[in-house]
Amino acid sequence: MTKAAVLIVLSALGLAAVGQPAGAVPLIPGNSLTVDGLTITITGCTLQNALHVSQGCLASDDLKLMAGSGPVATVTVESTTTGGDIFDAAMNDGHTYDLSLDLTVATVNSAARINSAALAITGSAPTFLSELRVNTGESVTDASSFPLGSAMNVDLTSTTAATSFSPQNLIRISKDIKVNTGHLSGTGPMVLTIVSQTFGQVPEPASVGLLLTGLAVLGALRRRQRA
């Protein structure tokens, strides 16, 4: 069994957005994309700025949920401005930057189930302590908000985490994506560039399609035999 992967890459930059790519939606609750047999829906998004003011994500924040292409189905949340990062702050600016993101992930076909999730980040920071302060935490729950698997926490010293759980046709994801520069000395940049997400499915979407096709053929043959 291989993983049907959904990659969530988060990248944002406070510049004017260029044209929105096909298959991209702003990070606003209610927006969704379907890829590789999964429908991913944004259910909540809050952004905390340098003034410690939290507000709902806006289209002008230049955060997008985007469908990718290639041998592994990809979903990205990123800036449409080339070279954008989620957060880019100086070590000595004394602020915390925080993006809270809630998603539901549901199988398109009732025969498929989601049974694992993995989380990873990329970015840069000049010291070990500052690397710890560029981080993302994530929890996974079922449709009734009951915890699944184990909570995942990653930073620039330990950039990947994964969890598995009993197969589900819908899960809820809560992410806390953060750069905390408070009480750090130095002027180097602390950058959070990408947060990626994969989900494992059983069976794979292609397998489900083949199974349904096979069942349809068998049904047609049986009807012919009865006629």
CSV table of C-alpha atoms in Angstrom, one decimal:
chain,number,residue,atom,x,y,z
A,1,MET,CA,0.0,0.0,0.0
A,2,THR,CA,1.4,3.4,-1.0
A,3,LYS,CA,0.4,6.8,0.2
A,4,ALA,CA,-2.1,8.9,-1.7
A,5,ALA,CA,-0.4,12.1,-0.8
A,6,VAL,CA,-1.9,15.5,-0.4
A,7,LEU,CA,0.8,18.1,0.1
A,8,ILE,CA,-0.1,21.3,1.8
A,9,VAL,CA,2.6,24.0,1.3
A,10,LEU,CA,2.0,27.2,3.1
A,11,SER,CA,3.7,30.4,1.9
A,12,ALA,CA,2.7,34.0,2.2
A,13,LEU,CA,4.3,37.4,1.5
A,14,GLY,CA,2.7,40.8,2.2
A,15,LEU,CA,3.0,42.1,-1.4
A,16,ALA,CA,0.4,42.6,-4.1
A,17,ALA,CA,-0.7,39.3,-5.5
A,18,VAL,CA,-0.2,38.4,-9.1
A,19,GLY,CA,-2.9,36.5,-11.1
A,20,GLN,CA,-4.4,33.6,-9.2
A,21,PRO,CA,-3.5,30.3,-10.7
A,22,ALA,CA,-6.2,27.9,-11.9
A,23,GLY,CA,-7.4,25.6,-9.1
A,24,ALA,CA,-6.5,28.1,-6.4
A,25,VAL,CA,-8.8,29.6,-3.8
A,26,PRO,CA,-8.2,32.2,-1.0
A,27,LEU,CA,-7.6,30.9,2.5
A,28,ILE,CA,-11.2,31.7,3.5
A,29,PRO,CA,-13.6,29.4,5.4
A,30,GLY,CA,-15.9,27.6,3.0
A,31,ASN,CA,-13.4,27.4,0.1
A,32,SER,CA,-12.4,23.9,-0.9
A,33,LEU,CA,-10.4,21.8,-3.5
A,34,THR,CA,-10.7,18.2,-4.5
A,35,VAL,CA,-7.6,16.2,-5.4
A,36,ASP,CA,-6.6,12.6,-5.4
A,37,GLY,CA,-9.9,11.4,-4.1
A,38,LEU,CA,-10.0,13.8,-1.2
A,39,THR,CA,-12.0,17.0,-0.7
A,40,ILE,CA,-10.1,19.5,1.5
A,41,THR,CA,-12.3,22.3,2.9
A,42,ILE,CA,-11.1,25.4,4.9
A,43,THR,CA,-13.3,25.6,8.0
A,44,GLY,CA,-11.3,28.3,9.9
A,45,CYS,CA,-8.4,30.7,9.4
A,46,THR,CA,-7.0,33.3,11.8
A,47,LEU,CA,-3.8,35.4,11.3
A,48,GLN,CA,-2.0,37.2,14.2
A,49,ASN,CA,0.2,40.1,13.1
A,50,ALA,CA,3.2,41.8,14.7
A,51,LEU,CA,0.8,44.0,16.8
A,52,HIS,CA,-0.7,40.8,18.3
A,53,VAL,CA,-4.0,41.5,16.7
A,54,SER,CA,-5.8,38.4,15.5
A,55,GLN,CA,-8.3,38.5,12.6
A,56,GLY,CA,-9.9,36.2,10.1
A,57,CYS,CA,-7.8,35.5,7.0
A,58,LEU,CA,-8.7,37.7,4.0
A,59,ALA,CA,-8.1,37.4,0.3
A,60,SER,CA,-5.7,40.3,0.6
A,61,ASP,CA,-3.4,38.3,2.9
A,62,ASP,CA,-2.3,36.5,-0.3
A,63,LEU,CA,-2.7,33.0,1.2
A,64,LYS,CA,-4.1,30.5,-1.3
A,65,LEU,CA,-5.2,26.9,-1.3
A,66,MET,CA,-3.9,25.5,-4.6
A,67,ALA,CA,-4.3,22.3,-6.4
A,68,GLY,CA,-1.0,20.9,-7.9
A,69,SER,CA,-0.3,18.4,-10.6
A,70,GLY,CA,2.1,15.6,-11.2
A,71,PRO,CA,2.6,11.9,-10.2
A,72,VAL,CA,1.6,12.8,-6.6
A,73,ALA,CA,-1.5,14.8,-6.2
A,74,THR,CA,-0.6,18.1,-4.5
A,75,VAL,CA,-2.5,20.8,-2.6
A,76,THR,CA,-0.6,23.9,-1.6
A,77,VAL,CA,-1.5,27.0,0.4
A,78,GLU,CA,0.9,29.6,-0.7
A,79,SER,CA,1.5,33.1,-2.0
A,80,THR,CA,1.0,33.8,-5.6
A,81,THR,CA,3.9,36.2,-5.4
A,82,THR,CA,7.2,34.4,-6.4
A,83,GLY,CA,9.5,33.8,-3.5
A,84,GLY,CA,6.9,34.4,-0.8
A,85,ASP,CA,7.2,33.0,2.7
A,86,ILE,CA,4.6,32.4,5.4
A,87,PHE,CA,6.5,34.5,7.9
A,88,ASP,CA,9.9,36.3,7.7
A,89,ALA,CA,10.9,38.2,10.8
A,90,ALA,CA,14.1,39.5,12.4
A,91,MET,CA,15.2,37.8,15.6
A,92,ASN,CA,15.1,41.0,17.6
A,93,ASP,CA,11.7,42.3,16.6
A,94,GLY,CA,10.1,40.9,19.7
A,95,HIS,CA,6.8,39.7,18.2
A,96,THR,CA,4.9,36.4,17.6
A,97,TYR,CA,3.4,35.7,14.2
A,98,ASP,CA,0.7,33.0,14.2
A,99,LEU,CA,-1.5,31.4,11.6
A,100,SER,CA,-4.2,29.1,12.8
A,101,LEU,CA,-5.7,26.9,10.1
A,102,ASP,CA,-8.6,24.4,10.4
A,103,LEU,CA,-9.5,22.0,7.6
A,104,THR,CA,-11.8,19.0,7.0
A,105,VAL,CA,-10.4,16.3,4.8
A,106,ALA,CA,-13.0,13.9,3.3
A,107,THR,CA,-12.9,11.0,0.9
A,108,VAL,CA,-14.8,11.5,-2.3
A,109,ASN,CA,-15.7,7.8,-2.6
A,110,SER,CA,-17.5,6.1,0.3
A,111,ALA,CA,-15.3,3.0,-0.1
A,112,ALA,CA,-12.0,4.9,0.6
A,113,ARG,CA,-10.7,5.8,4.1
A,114,ILE,CA,-8.0,8.1,5.4
A,115,ASN,CA,-5.7,6.2,7.9
A,116,SER,CA,-2.6,8.4,8.4
A,117,ALA,CA,-1.2,12.0,8.2
A,118,ALA,CA,2.3,13.4,8.1
A,119,LEU,CA,3.5,17.0,8.7
A,120,ALA,CA,6.8,18.7,7.6
A,121,ILE,CA,8.1,22.3,7.5
A,122,THR,CA,11.0,24.1,5.8
A,123,GLY,CA,12.5,27.4,6.7
A,124,SER,CA,15.7,28.9,8.1
A,125,ALA,CA,16.9,30.6,11.3
A,126,PRO,CA,20.5,31.5,12.4
A,127,THR,CA,20.7,29.8,15.8
A,128,PHE,CA,19.5,26.6,17.5
A,129,LEU,CA,17.1,28.5,19.8
A,130,SER,CA,15.7,30.5,17.0
A,131,GLU,CA,15.2,27.2,15.0
A,132,LEU,CA,13.0,26.0,17.9
A,133,ARG,CA,10.9,29.1,17.6
A,134,VAL,CA,9.9,28.4,13.9
A,135,ASN,CA,7.4,25.7,14.4
A,136,THR,CA,4.0,24.1,13.6
A,137,GLY,CA,1.7,22.0,15.7
A,138,GLU,CA,-1.1,19.9,14.5
A,139,SER,CA,-3.9,17.8,15.9
A,140,VAL,CA,-6.2,15.3,14.0
A,141,THR,CA,-9.7,14.4,15.1
A,142,ASP,CA,-12.6,12.4,13.6
A,143,ALA,CA,-15.9,13.8,12.4
A,144,SER,CA,-17.1,14.0,16.1
A,145,SER,CA,-13.9,15.9,17.1
A,146,PHE,CA,-12.6,12.8,19.0
A,147,PRO,CA,-8.7,12.8,18.9
A,148,LEU,CA,-7.1,10.5,16.3
A,149,GLY,CA,-3.5,9.3,16.5
A,150,SER,CA,-1.0,11.5,18.3
A,151,ALA,CA,-0.5,15.3,18.1
A,152,MET,CA,2.3,16.3,15.7
A,153,ASN,CA,4.8,19.1,16.5
A,154,VAL,CA,7.7,20.1,14.2
A,155,ASP,CA,10.3,22.8,14.2
A,156,LEU,CA,13.5,23.6,12.2
A,157,THR,CA,15.5,21.1,14.4
A,158,SER,CA,13.0,18.3,13.9
A,159,THR,CA,11.2,19.0,10.6
A,160,THR,CA,8.9,16.0,10.2
A,161,ALA,CA,6.2,14.1,12.1
A,162,ALA,CA,3.6,11.5,11.3
A,163,THR,CA,0.7,9.7,12.9
A,164,SER,CA,-1.7,6.9,12.0
A,165,PHE,CA,-5.2,6.0,13.1
A,166,SER,CA,-8.2,3.9,12.4
A,167,PRO,CA,-9.5,4.4,8.9
A,168,GLN,CA,-11.9,7.4,8.6
A,169,ASN,CA,-13.9,8.9,5.7
A,170,LEU,CA,-13.6,12.4,7.2
A,171,ILE,CA,-11.0,13.9,9.5
A,172,ARG,CA,-10.5,17.4,11.0
A,173,ILE,CA,-7.1,19.1,11.0
A,174,SER,CA,-6.1,22.0,13.2
A,175,LYS,CA,-2.8,23.7,12.6
A,176,ASP,CA,-0.9,26.3,14.6
A,177,ILE,CA,1.9,27.8,12.4
A,178,LYS,CA,4.1,30.1,14.3
A,179,VAL,CA,7.3,32.2,14.4
A,180,ASN,CA,8.1,33.6,17.9
A,181,THR,CA,10.9,36.1,18.0
A,182,GLY,CA,10.3,37.3,21.6
A,183,HIS,CA,13.3,37.6,23.9
A,184,LEU,CA,15.8,36.6,21.3
A,185,SER,CA,19.0,38.5,20.6
A,186,GLY,CA,20.5,39.0,17.2
A,187,THR,CA,19.3,40.4,13.9
A,188,GLY,CA,19.2,37.3,11.7
A,189,PRO,CA,16.0,36.4,9.8
A,190,MET,CA,13.7,33.7,11.1
A,191,VAL,CA,11.8,32.3,8.0
A,192,LEU,CA,8.9,29.9,7.8
A,193,THR,CA,8.6,29.0,4.1
A,194,ILE,CA,6.6,25.8,3.7
A,195,VAL,CA,4.4,23.6,5.8
A,196,SER,CA,3.6,20.3,4.0
A,197,GLN,CA,0.9,17.7,4.6
A,198,THR,CA,0.3,14.2,3.4
A,199,PHE,CA,-2.6,11.9,4.0
A,200,GLY,CA,-2.6,8.1,3.5
A,201,GLN,CA,-5.6,6.4,2.0
A,202,VAL,CA,-6.9,2.8,2.0
A,203,PRO,CA,-7.5,1.6,-0.6
A,204,GLU,CA,-5.8,4.1,-3.0
A,205,PRO,CA,-8.2,6.2,-5.2
A,206,ALA,CA,-7.1,4.3,-8.3
A,207,SER,CA,-7.8,1.0,-6.6
A,208,VAL,CA,-11.3,2.2,-5.7
A,209,GLY,CA,-11.9,3.2,-9.3
A,210,LEU,CA,-10.8,-0.2,-10.6
A,211,LEU,CA,-13.0,-2.0,-8.0
A,212,LEU,CA,-16.0,0.0,-9.0
A,213,THR,CA,-15.4,-0.6,-12.7
A,214,GLY,CA,-15.0,-4.3,-12.0
A,215,LEU,CA,-18.2,-4.4,-10.0
A,216,ALA,CA,-20.1,-2.6,-12.8
A,217,VAL,CA,-18.8,-5.1,-15.4
A,218,LEU,CA,-19.8,-8.0,-13.2
A,219,GLY,CA,-23.3,-6.5,-12.8
A,220,ALA,CA,-23.7,-6.0,-16.5
A,221,LEU,CA,-22.6,-9.7,-17.1
A,222,ARG,CA,-25.1,-11.0,-14.6
A,223,ARG,CA,-27.9,-8.9,-16.1
A,224,ARG,CA,-27.1,-10.4,-19.6
A,225,GLN,CA,-27.1,-13.9,-18.2
A,226,ARG,CA,-30.6,-13.4,-16.6
A,227,ALA,CA,-32.0,-11.9,-19.9
